[in-house]
Coordinates of C-alpha atoms in Angstrom, one line a residue:
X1 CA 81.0 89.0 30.4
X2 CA 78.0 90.7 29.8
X3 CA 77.6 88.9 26.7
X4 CA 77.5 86.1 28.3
X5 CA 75.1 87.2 31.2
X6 CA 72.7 88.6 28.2
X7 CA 72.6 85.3 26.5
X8 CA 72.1 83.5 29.8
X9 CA 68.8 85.5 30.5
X10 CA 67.6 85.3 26.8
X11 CA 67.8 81.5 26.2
X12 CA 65.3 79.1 28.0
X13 CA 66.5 77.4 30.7
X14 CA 68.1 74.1 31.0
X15 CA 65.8 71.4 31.3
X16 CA 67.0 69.1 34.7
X17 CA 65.3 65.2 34.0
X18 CA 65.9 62.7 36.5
X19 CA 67.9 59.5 35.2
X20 CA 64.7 57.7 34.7
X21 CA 64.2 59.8 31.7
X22 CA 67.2 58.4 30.1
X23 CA 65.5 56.1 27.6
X24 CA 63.7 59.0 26.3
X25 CA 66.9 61.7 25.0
X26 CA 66.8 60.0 21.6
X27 CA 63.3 60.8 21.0
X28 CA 63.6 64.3 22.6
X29 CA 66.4 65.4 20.0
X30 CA 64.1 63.5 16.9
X31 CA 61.3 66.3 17.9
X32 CA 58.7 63.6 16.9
X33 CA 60.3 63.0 13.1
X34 CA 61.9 60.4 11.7
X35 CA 65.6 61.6 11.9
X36 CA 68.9 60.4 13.0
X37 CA 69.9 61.7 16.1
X38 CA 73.3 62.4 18.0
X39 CA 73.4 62.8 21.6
X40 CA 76.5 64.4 23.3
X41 CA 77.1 64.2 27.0
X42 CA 79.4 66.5 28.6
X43 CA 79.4 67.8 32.1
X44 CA 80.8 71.0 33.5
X45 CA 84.0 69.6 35.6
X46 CA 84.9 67.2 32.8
X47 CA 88.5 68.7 31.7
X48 CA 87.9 66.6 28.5
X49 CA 84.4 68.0 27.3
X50 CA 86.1 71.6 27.7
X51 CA 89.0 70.5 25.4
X52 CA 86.5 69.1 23.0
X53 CA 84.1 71.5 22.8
X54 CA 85.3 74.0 20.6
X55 CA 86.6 71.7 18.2
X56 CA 83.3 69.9 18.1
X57 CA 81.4 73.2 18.0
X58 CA 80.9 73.4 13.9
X59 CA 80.2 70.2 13.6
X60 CA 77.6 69.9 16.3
X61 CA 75.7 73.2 15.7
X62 CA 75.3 72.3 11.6
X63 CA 73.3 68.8 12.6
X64 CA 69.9 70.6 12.7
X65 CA 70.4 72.1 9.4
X66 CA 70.8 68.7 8.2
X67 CA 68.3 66.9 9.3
X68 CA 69.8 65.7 12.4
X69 CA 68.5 66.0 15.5
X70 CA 70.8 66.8 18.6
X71 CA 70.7 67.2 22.4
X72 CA 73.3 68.3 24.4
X73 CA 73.1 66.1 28.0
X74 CA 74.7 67.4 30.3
X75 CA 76.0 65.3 33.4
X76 CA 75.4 67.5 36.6
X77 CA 73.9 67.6 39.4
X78 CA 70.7 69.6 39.4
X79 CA 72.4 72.5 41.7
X80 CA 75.1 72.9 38.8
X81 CA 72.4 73.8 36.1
X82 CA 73.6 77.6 35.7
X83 CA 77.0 76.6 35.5
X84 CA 76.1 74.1 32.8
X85 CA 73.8 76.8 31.0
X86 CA 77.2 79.5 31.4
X87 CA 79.7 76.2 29.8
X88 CA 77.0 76.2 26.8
X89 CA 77.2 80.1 26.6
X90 CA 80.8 79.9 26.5
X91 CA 81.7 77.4 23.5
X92 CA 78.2 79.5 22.0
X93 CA 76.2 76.6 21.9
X94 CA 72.4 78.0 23.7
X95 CA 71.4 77.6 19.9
X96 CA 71.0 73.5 20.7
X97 CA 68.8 71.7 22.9
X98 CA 70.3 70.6 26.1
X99 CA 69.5 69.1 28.8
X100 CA 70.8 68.0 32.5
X101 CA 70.5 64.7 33.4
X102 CA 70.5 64.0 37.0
X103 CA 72.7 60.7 37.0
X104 CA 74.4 60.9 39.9
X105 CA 75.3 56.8 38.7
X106 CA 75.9 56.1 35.2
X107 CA 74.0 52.5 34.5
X108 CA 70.4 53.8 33.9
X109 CA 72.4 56.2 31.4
X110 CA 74.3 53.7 30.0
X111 CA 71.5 51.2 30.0
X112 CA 69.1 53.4 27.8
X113 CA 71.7 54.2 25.5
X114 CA 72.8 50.7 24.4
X115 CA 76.7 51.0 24.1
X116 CA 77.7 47.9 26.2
X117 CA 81.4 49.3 26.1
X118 CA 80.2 52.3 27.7
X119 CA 81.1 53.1 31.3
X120 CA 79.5 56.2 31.5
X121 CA 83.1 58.1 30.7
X122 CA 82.9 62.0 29.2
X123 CA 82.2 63.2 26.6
X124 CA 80.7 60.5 24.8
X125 CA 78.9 61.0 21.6
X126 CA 76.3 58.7 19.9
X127 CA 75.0 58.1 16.4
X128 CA 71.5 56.8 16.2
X129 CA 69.5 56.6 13.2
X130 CA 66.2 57.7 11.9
X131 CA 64.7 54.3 13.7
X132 CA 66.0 55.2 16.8
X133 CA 69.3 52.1 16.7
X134 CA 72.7 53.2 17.9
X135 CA 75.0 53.2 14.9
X136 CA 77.9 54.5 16.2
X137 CA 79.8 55.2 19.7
X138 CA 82.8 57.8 20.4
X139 CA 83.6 57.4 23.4
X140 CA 86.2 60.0 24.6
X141 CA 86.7 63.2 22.7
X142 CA 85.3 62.5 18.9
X143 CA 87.2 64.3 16.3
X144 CA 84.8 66.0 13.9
X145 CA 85.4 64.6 10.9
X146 CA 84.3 61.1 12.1
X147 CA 81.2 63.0 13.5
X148 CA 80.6 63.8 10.4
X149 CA 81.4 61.0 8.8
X150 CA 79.0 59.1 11.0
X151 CA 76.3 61.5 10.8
X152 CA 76.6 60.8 7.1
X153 CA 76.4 57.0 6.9
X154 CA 73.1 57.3 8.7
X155 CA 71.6 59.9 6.9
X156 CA 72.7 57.9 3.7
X157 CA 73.2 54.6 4.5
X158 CA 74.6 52.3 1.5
X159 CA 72.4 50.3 -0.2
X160 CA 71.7 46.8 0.5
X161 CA 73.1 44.5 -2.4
X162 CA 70.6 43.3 -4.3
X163 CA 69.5 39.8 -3.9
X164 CA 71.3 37.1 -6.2
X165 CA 68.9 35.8 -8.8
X166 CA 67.7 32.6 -8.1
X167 CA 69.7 29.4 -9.2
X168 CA 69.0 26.9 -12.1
X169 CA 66.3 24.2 -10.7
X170 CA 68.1 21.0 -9.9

């Protein structure tokens, strides 16, 4: 417990932005490069995001060392911000930006991060790429290995076939 209460004081508290501010998490977790991104929203009396969290906590915590960028949103009402800081302390996570987004209704949310199929359930974790487009969408708990293996296909995307060489004139 005192670990706990030590890392509390030491890391920087939890920014609270009001849903407005939605359309602007992507390019809060680029830090003003050209990078993909992954935003993960979570919120403290979501059974699910405690389930996921440690199995997601490797995965999530080696994006910046990649060359992803990542924010942690938290879904909570302004009031709940320690206990959302304390849930980050718990699965060891203070080393990522987060965030709490006041939302107290999910359509602005849902809205700026373009998953139609979204309905604002938790967790949810998106893929965006170094131009800012959603590329991919878990929605429920995400298994790390298809993190990853999202995280990959917009940090090296295939190439594009070439062009087929132009006909014989008619």
């Amino acid at each position: 417990m005192a670990a706990l209460l030590a890392a509390l004081l030491t890391a920087a508290a939890m920014r609270v932005l009001p849903a407005g501010q939605a359309s602007t998490l992507v390019a809060e977790a680029a830090a003003k490069k050209n990078q993909p991104v992954v935003l993960h929203f979570w919120a403290t009396w979501c059974t699910a995001c405690r389930e996921e969290f440690p199995a997601l906590r490797q995965e999530l915590l080696r994006l910046p060392g990649r060359g992803v960028g990542v924010l942690l949103v938290s879904i909570d009402s302004p009031q709940d911000r320690a206990k959302a800081e304390e849930m980050l302390a718990h699965y060891r996570l203070l080393a990522l930006p987060a965030v709490l987004l006041d939302a107290p209704e999910p359509d602005p949310v849902v809205r700026a991060v373009g998953e139609p199929n979204w309905d604002g359930t938790l967790p949810a974790t998106f893929v965006f790429d170094g131009g800012g487009k959603l590329r991919k969408s878990f929605i429920g708990r995400a298994k790390p290995l298809a993190l990853e293996a999202a995280v990959r296909a917009v940090r090296h995307p295939a190439p594009r076939p070439a062009p087929a060489p132009p006909g014989p004139p008619r």
